[in-house]
mmCIF file of C-alpha atoms and ligand atoms in Angstrom:
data_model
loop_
_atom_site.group_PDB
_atom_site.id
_atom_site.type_symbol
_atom_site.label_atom_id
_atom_site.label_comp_id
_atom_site.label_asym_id
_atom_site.label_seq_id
_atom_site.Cartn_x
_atom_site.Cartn_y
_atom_site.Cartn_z
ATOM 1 C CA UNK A 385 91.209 103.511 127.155
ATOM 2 C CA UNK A 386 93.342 103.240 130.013
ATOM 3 C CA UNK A 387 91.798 100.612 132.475
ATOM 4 C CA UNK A 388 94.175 101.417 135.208
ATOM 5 C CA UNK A 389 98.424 102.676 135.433
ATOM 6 C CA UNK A 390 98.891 98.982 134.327
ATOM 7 C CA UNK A 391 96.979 98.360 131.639
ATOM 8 C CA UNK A 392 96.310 100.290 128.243
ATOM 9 C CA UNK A 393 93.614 98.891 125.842
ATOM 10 C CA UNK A 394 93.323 100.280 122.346
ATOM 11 C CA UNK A 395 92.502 99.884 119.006
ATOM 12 C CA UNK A 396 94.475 98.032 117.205
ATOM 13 C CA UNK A 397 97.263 100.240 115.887
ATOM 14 C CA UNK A 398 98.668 100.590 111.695
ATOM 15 C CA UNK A 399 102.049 101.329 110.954
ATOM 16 C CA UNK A 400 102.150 104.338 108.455
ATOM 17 C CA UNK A 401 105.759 103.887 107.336
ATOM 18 C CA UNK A 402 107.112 100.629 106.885
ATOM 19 C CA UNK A 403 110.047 98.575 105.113
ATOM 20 C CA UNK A 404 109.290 95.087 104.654
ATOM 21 C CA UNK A 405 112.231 94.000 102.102
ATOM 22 C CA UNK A 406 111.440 91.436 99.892
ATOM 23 C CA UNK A 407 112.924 87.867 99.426
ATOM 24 C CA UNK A 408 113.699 85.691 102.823
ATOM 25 C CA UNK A 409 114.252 88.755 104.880
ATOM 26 C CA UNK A 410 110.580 89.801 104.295
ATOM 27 C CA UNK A 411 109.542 86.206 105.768
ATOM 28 C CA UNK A 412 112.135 87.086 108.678
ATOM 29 C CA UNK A 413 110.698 90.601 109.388
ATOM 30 C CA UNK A 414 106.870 90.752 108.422
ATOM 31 C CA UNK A 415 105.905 88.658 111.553
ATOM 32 C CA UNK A 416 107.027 91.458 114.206
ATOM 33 C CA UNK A 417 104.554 93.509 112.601
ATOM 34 C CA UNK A 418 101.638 91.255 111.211
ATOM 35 C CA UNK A 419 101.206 90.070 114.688
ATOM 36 C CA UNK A 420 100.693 93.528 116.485
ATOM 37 C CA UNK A 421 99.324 96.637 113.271
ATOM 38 C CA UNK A 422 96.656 95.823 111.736
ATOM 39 C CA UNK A 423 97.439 97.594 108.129
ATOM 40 C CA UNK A 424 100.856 99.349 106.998
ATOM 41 C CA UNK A 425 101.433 101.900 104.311
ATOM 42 C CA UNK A 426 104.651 99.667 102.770
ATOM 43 C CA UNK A 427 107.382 101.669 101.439
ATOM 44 C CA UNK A 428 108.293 101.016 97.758
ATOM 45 C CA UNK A 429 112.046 101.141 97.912
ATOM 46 C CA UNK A 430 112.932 97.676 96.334
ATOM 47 C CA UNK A 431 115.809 97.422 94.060
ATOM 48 C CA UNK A 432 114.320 98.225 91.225
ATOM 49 C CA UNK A 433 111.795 99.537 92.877
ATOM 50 C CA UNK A 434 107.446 99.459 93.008
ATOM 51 C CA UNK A 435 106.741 101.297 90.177
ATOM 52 C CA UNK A 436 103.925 99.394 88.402
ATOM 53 C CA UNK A 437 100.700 97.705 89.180
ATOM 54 C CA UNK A 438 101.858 94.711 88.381
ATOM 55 C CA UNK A 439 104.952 95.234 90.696
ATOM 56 C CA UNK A 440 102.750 96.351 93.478
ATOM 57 C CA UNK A 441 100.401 93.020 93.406
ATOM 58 C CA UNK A 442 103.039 90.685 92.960
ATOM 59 C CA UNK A 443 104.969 92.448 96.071
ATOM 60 C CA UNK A 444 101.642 92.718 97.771
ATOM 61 C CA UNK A 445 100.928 88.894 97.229
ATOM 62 C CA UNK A 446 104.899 88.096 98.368
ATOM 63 C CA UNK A 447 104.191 89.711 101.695
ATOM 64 C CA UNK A 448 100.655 87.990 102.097
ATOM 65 C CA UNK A 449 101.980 85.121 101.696
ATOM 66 C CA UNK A 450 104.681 85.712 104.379
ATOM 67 C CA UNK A 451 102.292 86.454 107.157
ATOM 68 C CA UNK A 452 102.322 83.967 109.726
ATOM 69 C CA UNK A 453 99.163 81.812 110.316
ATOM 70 C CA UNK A 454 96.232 83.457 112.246
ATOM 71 C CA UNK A 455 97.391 86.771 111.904
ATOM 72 C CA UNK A 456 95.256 89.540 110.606
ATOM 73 C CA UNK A 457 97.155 92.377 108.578
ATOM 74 C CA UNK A 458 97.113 94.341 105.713
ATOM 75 C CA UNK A 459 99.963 95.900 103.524
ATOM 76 C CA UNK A 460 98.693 99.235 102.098
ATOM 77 C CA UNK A 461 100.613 99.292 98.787
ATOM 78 C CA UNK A 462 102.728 102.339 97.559
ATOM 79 C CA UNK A 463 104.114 103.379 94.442
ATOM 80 C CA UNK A 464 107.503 105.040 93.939
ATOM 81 C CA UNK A 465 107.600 108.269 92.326
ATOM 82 C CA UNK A 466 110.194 108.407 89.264
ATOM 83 C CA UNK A 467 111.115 111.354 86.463
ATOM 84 C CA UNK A 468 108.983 109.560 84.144
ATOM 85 C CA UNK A 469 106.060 107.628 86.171
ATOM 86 C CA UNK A 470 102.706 108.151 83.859
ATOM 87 C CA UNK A 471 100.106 110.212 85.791
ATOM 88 C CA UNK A 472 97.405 107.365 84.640
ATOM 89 C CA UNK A 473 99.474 104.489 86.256
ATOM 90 C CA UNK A 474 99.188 106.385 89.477
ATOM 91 C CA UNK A 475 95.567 107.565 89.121
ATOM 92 C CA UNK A 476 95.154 103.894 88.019
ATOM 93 C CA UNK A 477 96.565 102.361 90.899
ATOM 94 C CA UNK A 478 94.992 104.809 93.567
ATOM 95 C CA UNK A 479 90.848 104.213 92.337
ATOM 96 C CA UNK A 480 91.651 100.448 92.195
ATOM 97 C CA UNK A 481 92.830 99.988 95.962
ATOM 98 C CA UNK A 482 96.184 99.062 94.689
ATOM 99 C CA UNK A 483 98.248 102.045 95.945
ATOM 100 C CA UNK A 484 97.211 103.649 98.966
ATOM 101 C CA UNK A 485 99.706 106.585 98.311
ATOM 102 C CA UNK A 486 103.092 107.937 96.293
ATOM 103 C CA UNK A 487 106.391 107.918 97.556
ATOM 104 C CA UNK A 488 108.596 110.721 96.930
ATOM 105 C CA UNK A 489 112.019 110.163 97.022
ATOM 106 C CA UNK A 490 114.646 112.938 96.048
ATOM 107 C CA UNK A 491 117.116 111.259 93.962
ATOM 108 C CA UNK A 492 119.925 109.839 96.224
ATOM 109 C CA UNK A 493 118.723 110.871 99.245
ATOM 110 C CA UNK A 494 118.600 107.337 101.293
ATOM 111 C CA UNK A 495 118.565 103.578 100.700
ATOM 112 C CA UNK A 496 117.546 102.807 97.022
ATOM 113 C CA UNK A 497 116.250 105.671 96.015
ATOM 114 C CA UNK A 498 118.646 106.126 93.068
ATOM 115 C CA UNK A 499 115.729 106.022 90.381
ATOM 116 C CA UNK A 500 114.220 108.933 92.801
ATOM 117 C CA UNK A 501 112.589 112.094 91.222
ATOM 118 C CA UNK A 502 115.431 114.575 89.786
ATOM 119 C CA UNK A 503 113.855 117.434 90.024
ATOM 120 C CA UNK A 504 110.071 118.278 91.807
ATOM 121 C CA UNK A 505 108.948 120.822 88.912
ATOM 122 C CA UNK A 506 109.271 118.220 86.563
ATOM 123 C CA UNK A 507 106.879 115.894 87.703
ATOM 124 C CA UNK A 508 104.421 118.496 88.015
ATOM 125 C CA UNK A 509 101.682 116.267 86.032
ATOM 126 C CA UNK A 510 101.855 113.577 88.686
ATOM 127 C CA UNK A 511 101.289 116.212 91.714
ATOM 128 C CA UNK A 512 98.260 117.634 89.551
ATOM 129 C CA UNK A 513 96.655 114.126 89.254
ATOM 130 C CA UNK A 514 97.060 113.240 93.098
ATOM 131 C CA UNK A 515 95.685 116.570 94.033
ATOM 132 C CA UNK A 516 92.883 116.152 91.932
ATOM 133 C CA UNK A 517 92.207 112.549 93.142
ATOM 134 C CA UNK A 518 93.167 112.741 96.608
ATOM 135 C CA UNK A 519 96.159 110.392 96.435
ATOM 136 C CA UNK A 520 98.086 110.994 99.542
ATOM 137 C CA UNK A 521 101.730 112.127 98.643
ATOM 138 C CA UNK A 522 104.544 110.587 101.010
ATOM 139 C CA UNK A 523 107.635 112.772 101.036
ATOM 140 C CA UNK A 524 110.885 111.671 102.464
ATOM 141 C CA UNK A 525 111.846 115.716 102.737
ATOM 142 C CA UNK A 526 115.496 115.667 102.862
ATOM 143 C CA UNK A 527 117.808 117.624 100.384
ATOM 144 C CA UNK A 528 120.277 115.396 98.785
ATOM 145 C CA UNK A 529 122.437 118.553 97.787
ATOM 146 C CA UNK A 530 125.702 117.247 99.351
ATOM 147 C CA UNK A 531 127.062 121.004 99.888
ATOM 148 C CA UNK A 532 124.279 121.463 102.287
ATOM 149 C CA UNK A 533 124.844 119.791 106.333
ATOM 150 C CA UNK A 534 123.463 116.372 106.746
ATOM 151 C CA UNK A 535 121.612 117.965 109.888
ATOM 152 C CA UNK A 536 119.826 120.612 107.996
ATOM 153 C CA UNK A 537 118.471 118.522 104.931
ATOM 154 C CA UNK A 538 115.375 118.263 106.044
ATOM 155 C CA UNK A 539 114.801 122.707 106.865
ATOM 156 C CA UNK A 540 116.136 123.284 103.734
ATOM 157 C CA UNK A 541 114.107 120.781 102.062
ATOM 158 C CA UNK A 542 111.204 121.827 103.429
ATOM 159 C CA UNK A 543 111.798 125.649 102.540
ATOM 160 C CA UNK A 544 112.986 124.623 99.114
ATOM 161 C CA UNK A 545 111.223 122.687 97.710
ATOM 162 C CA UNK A 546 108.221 121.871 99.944
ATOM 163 C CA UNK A 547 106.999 125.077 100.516
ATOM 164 C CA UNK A 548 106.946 126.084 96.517
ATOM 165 C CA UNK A 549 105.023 123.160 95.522
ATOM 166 C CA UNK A 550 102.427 123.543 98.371
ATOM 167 C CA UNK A 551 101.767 127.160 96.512
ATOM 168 C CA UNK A 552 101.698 125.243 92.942
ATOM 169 C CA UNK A 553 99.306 122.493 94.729
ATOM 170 C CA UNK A 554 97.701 123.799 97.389
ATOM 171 C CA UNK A 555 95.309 120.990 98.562
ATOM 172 C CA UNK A 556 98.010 118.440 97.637
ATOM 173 C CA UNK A 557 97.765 115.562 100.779
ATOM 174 C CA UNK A 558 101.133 115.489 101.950
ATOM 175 C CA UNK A 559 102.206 113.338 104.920
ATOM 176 C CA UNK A 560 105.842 114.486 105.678
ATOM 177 C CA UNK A 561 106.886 111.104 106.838
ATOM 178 C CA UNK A 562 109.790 110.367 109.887
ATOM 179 C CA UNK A 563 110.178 113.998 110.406
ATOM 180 C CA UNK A 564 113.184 115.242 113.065
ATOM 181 C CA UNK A 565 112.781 118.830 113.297
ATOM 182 C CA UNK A 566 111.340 121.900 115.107
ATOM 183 C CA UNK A 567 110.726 123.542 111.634
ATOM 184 C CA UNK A 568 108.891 119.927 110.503
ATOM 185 C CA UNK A 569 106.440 120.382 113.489
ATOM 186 C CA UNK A 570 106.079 124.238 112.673
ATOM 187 C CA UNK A 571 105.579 123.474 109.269
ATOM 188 C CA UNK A 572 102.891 120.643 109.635
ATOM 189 C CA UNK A 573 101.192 122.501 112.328
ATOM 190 C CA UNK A 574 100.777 125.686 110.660
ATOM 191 C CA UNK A 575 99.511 123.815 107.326
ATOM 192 C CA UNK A 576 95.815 123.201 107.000
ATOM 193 C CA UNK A 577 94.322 119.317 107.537
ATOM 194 C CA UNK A 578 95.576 118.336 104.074
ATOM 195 C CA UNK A 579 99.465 118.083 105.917
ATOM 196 C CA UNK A 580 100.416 115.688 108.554
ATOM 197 C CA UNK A 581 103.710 113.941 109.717
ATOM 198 C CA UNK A 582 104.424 110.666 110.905
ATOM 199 C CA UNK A 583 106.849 110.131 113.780
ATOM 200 C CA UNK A 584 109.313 107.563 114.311
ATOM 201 C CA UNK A 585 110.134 105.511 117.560
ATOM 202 C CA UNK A 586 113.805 106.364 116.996
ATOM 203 C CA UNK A 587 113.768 110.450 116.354
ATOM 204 C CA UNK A 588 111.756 109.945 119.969
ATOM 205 C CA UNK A 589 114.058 108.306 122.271
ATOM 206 C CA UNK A 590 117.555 109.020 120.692
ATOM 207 C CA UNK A 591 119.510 112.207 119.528
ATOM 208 C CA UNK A 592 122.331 112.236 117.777
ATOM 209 C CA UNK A 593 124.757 111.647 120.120
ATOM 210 C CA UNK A 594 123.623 108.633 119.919
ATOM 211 C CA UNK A 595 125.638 107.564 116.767
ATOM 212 C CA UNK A 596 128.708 108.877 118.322
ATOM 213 C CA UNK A 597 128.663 107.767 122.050
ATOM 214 C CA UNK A 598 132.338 106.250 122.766
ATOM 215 C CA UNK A 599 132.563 105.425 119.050
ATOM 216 C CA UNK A 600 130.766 105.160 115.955
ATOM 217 C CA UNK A 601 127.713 103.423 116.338
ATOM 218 C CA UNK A 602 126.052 102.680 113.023
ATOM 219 C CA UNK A 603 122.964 101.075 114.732
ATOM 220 C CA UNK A 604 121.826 104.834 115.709
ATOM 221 C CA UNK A 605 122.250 105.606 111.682
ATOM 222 C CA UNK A 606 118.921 106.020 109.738
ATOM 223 C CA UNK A 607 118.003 108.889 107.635
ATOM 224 C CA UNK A 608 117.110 111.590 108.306
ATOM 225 C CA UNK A 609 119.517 111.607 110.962
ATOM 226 C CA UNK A 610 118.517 112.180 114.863
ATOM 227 C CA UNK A 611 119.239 116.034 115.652
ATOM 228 C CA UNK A 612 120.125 117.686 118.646
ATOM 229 C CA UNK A 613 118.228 117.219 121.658
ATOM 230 C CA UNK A 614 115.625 120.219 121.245
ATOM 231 C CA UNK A 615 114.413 118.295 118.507
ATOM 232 C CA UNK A 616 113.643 115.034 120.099
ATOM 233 C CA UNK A 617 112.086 117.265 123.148
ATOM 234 C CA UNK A 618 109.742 118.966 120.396
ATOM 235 C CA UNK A 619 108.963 115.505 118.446
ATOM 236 C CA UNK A 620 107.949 114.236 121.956
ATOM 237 C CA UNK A 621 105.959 116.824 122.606
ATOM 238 C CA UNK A 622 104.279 116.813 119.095
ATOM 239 C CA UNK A 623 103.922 113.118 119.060
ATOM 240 C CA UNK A 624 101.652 113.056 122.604
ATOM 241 C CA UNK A 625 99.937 116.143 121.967
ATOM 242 C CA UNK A 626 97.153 114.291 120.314
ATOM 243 C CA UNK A 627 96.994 116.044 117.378
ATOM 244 C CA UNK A 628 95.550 115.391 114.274
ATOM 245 C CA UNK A 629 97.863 115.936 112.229
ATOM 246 C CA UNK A 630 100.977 113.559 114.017
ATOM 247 C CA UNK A 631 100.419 109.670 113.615
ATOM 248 C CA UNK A 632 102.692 106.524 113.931
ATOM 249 C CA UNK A 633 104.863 105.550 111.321
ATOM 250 C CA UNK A 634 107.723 103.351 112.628
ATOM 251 C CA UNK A 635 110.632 103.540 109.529
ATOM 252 C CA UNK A 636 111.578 100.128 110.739
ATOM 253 C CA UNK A 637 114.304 99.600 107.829
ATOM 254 C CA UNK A 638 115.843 96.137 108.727
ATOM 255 C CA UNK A 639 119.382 95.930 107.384
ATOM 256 C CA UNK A 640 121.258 92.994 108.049
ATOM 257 C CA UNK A 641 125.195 92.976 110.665
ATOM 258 C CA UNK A 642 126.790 92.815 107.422
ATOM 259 C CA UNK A 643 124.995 96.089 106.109
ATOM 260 C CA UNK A 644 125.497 98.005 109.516
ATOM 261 C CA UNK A 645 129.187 97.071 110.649
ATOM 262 C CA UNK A 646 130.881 98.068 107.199
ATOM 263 C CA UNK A 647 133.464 101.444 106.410
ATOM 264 C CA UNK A 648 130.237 102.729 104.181
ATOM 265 C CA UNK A 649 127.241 101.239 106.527
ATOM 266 C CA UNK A 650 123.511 101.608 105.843
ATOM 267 C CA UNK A 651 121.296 103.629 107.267
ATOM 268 C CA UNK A 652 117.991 102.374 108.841
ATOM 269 C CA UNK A 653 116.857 101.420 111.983
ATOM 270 C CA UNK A 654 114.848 98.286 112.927
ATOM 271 C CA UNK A 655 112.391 98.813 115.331
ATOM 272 C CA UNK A 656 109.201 96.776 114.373
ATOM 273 C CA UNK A 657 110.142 93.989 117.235
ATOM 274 C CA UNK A 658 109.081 96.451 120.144
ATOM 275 C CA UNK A 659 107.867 99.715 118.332
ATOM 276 C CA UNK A 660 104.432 99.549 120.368
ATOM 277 C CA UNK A 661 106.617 99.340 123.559
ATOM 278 C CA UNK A 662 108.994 101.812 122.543
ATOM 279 C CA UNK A 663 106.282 104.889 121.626
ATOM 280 C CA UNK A 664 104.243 103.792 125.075
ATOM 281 C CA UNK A 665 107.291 104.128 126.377
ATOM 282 C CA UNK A 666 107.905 107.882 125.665
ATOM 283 C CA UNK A 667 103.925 108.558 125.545
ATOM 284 C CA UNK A 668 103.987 107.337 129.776
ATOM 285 C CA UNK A 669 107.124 109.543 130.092
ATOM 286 C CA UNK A 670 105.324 112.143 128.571
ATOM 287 C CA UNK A 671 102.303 111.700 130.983
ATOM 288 C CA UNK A 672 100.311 111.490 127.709
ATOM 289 C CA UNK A 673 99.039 107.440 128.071
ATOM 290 C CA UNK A 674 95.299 108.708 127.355
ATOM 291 C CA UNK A 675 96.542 109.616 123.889
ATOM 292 C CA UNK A 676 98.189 107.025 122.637
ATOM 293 C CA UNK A 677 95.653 105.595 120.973
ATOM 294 C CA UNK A 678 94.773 108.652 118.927
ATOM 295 C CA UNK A 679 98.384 108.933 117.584
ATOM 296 C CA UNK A 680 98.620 104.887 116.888
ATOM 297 C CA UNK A 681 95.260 103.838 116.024
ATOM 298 C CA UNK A 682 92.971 106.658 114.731
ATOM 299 C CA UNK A 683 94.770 109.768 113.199
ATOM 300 C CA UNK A 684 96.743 107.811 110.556
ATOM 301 C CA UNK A 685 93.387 105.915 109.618
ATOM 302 C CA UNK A 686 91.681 109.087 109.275
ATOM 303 C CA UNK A 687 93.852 111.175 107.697
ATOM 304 C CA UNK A 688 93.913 108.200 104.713
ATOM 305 C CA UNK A 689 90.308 108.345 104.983
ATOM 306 C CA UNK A 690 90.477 104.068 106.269
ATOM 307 C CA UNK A 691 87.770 102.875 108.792
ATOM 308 C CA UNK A 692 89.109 102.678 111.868
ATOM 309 C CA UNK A 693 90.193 99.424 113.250
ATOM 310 C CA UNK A 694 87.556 97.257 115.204
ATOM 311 C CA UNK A 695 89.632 95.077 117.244
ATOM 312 C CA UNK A 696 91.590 95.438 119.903
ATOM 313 C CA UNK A 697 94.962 95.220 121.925
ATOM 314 C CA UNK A 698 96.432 95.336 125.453
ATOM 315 C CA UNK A 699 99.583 96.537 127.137
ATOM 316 C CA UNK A 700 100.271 95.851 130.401
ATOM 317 C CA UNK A 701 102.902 97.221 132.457
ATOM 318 C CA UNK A 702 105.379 94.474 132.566
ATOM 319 C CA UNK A 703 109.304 94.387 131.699
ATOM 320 C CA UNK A 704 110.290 92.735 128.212
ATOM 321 C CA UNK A 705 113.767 92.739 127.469
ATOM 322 C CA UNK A 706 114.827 93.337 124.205
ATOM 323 C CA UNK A 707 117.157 90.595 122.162
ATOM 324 C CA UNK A 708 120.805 91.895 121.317
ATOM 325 C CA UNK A 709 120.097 90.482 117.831
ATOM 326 C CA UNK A 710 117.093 88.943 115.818
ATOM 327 C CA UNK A 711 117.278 85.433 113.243
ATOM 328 C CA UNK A 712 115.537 87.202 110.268
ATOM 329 C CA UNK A 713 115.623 83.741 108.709
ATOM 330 C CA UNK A 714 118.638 84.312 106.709
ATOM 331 C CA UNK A 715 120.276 81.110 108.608
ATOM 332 C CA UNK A 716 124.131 80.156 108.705
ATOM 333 C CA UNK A 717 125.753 83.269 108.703
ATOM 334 C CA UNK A 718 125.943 85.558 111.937
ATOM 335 C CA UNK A 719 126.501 88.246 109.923
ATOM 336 C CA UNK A 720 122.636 87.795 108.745
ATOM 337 C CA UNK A 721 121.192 88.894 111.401
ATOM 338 C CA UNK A 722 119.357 92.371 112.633
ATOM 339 C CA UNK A 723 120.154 94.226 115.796
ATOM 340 C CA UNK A 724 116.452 95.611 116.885
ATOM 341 C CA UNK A 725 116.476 98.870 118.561
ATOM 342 C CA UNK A 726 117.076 99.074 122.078
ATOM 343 C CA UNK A 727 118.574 95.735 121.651
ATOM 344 C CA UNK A 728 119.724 94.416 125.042
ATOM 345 C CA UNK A 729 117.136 96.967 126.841
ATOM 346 C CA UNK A 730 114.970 95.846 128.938
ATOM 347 C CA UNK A 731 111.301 98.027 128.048
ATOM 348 C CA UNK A 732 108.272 98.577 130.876
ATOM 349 C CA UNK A 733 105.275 97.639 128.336
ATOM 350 C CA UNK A 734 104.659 94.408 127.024
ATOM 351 C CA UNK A 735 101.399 93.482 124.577
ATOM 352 C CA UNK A 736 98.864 91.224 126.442
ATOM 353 C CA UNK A 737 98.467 87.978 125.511
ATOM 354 C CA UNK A 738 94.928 87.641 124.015
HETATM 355 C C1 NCD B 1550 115.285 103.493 104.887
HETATM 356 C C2 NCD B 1550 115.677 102.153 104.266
HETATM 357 O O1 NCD B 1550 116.661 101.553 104.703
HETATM 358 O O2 NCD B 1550 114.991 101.708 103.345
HETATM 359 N N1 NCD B 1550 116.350 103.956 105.725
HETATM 360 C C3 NCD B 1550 116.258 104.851 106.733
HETATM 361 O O3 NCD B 1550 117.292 105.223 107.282
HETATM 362 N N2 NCD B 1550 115.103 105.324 107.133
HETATM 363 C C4 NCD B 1550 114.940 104.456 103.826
HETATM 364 C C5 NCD B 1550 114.310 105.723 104.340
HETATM 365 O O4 NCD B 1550 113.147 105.725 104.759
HETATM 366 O O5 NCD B 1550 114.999 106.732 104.334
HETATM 367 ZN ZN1 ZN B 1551 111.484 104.925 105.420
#
């Protein structure tokens, strides 16, 4: 609801795509989130990564336990697709509330996702099982084919590979997560209700010029990579049009200075410090404020068939300004901490105190 051009209440909003990292950067991150989403689908990309029940409720517990005092939040648990994953661990995991969804990862297409699936036809069994159960299927589309351009991974991907299994599985639930392209949107929005997309903060503000603007600037690096500008224009349009089908999922991928400034740097961009703030941002640019709270707080919940969230939050128009860097707890060495995004910006929204 939008009380007045000043204020914006909503339900509280979940984050559909979400790093959290594990060991003392988890402690240093999982605040920025716990404190503002209510739930998050957490991404399984540890090293070795969430590929058993077990693995999932110990990683589940790690994080509960690294939620600061009086906040409410749940991780949504996912597990990470491999070559050889049994179909019963996953059917398992989904009836018993312990994964929430499946992570795809084409081998070697982003951070840790080495152990990712080889080849889609041969996990065939798995996509059978989560079609017949409903398990939601979370695809990071992206080719990792290194003859084909960085900037068309995700087309190609998508006409590839995406396209073929949708005819093998057609009521598969697919959420096409951070997607950066014109032919994502057309994709998603020409699918029936079993496809949907999330949308980063990042692929909404930045293009990517970005990475290259007076030098190379590894904080604008995540994968898949900012396009031109006709693709942020269409994500910004898809993102406020209140569509079903387009939720929030931030990506926030915390690497540490160390990680970024290197000759080989990561990619990932850490955005959960001000990711409300951020998408408000570009939803008031967008004259599109009265549906924010569809794309934050109710599409994601039902498209994973949650309850929606009962409490609420407030923004208020009111300047925040944006660290240049963050302590993620990993104390000592300046080279341990994380630059947020739009570090050093100063933002027009800031959440109400209660
Ligand atoms: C993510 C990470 O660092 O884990 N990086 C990124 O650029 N988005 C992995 C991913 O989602 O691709
Ligand atoms: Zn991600």
């Amino acid at each position: 609801m939008i009380n007045s051009f000043n204020e914006i209440s909503i339900l509280k909003p979940d984050d559909w795509h979400l790093h959290l990292r594990d060991g003392k950067i988890l402690k240093g991150v999982v605040s920025y989130t716990a404190n503002v989403f209510s739930r998050a689908i957490i991404m399984p990309n540890l090293d070795p990564p969430i590929t058993t029940l077990n693995s999932a409720k110990e990683y589940k517990k790690r994080i509960i336990q690294a939620i600061p005092k009086g906040a409410s939040f749940t991780p949504l648990m996912t597990a990470y697709l491999t070559d050889d994953m049994s179909p019963e661990v996953l059917e398992r995991g989904f009836k018993e509330g312990i994964f929430y969804g499946a992570k795809l990862y084409p081998v070697n297409v982003t951070t840790n996702s080495s152990y990712g699936v080889t080849d889609l036809n041969k996990i065939d069994n798995l996509f059978e099982t989560m079609e017949r159960i409903g398990m939601p299927l979370l695809i990071h589309g992206e080719v990792s084919d290194l003859d084909v351009d960085v900037f068309d991974r995700e087309a190609v991907f998508i006409e590839r590979h995406l396209e073929p299994l949708l005819r093998r599985f057609s009521s598969l639930r697919v959420v096409l997560e951070h997607i950066t392209t014109i032919d994502a949107i057309d994709f998603v929005e020409n699918s029936k209700s079993n496809i949907a997309a999330t949308i980063t903060p990042h692929h909404l503000h930045i293009n990517r010029n970005a990475m290259f603007l007076g030098g190379l600037r590894s904080d604008f690096y995540c994968l898949p990579t900012a396009k031109r500008e006709i693709h942020r224009i269409a994500l910004r349009k898809a993102a406020t049009s209140g569509k079903a089908c387009f939720f929030l999922g931030t990506d926030s991928a915390p690497h540490t200075r160390k990680f970024k400034e290197s000759s080989c740097g990561c990619a990932g961009i850490f955005n959960a410090p001000f990711a409300l703030e951020s998408y408000l941002k570009v939803f008031e640019e967008e004259n599109a404020l009265s549906r924010f709270e569809a794309f934050a707080s109710i599409n994601g919940a039902n498209f994973y068939g949650l309850p929606l969230n009962i409490e609420k939050i407030s923004l208020v128009k009111k300047d925040i300004f944006v660290p240049k860097s963050i302590n993620v707890g990993l104390e000592g060495d300046p080279n341990d901490s994380v630059k947020p995004f739009h570090s050093g910006e100063i933002l027009g929204w800031s959440i109400a105190a209660n």
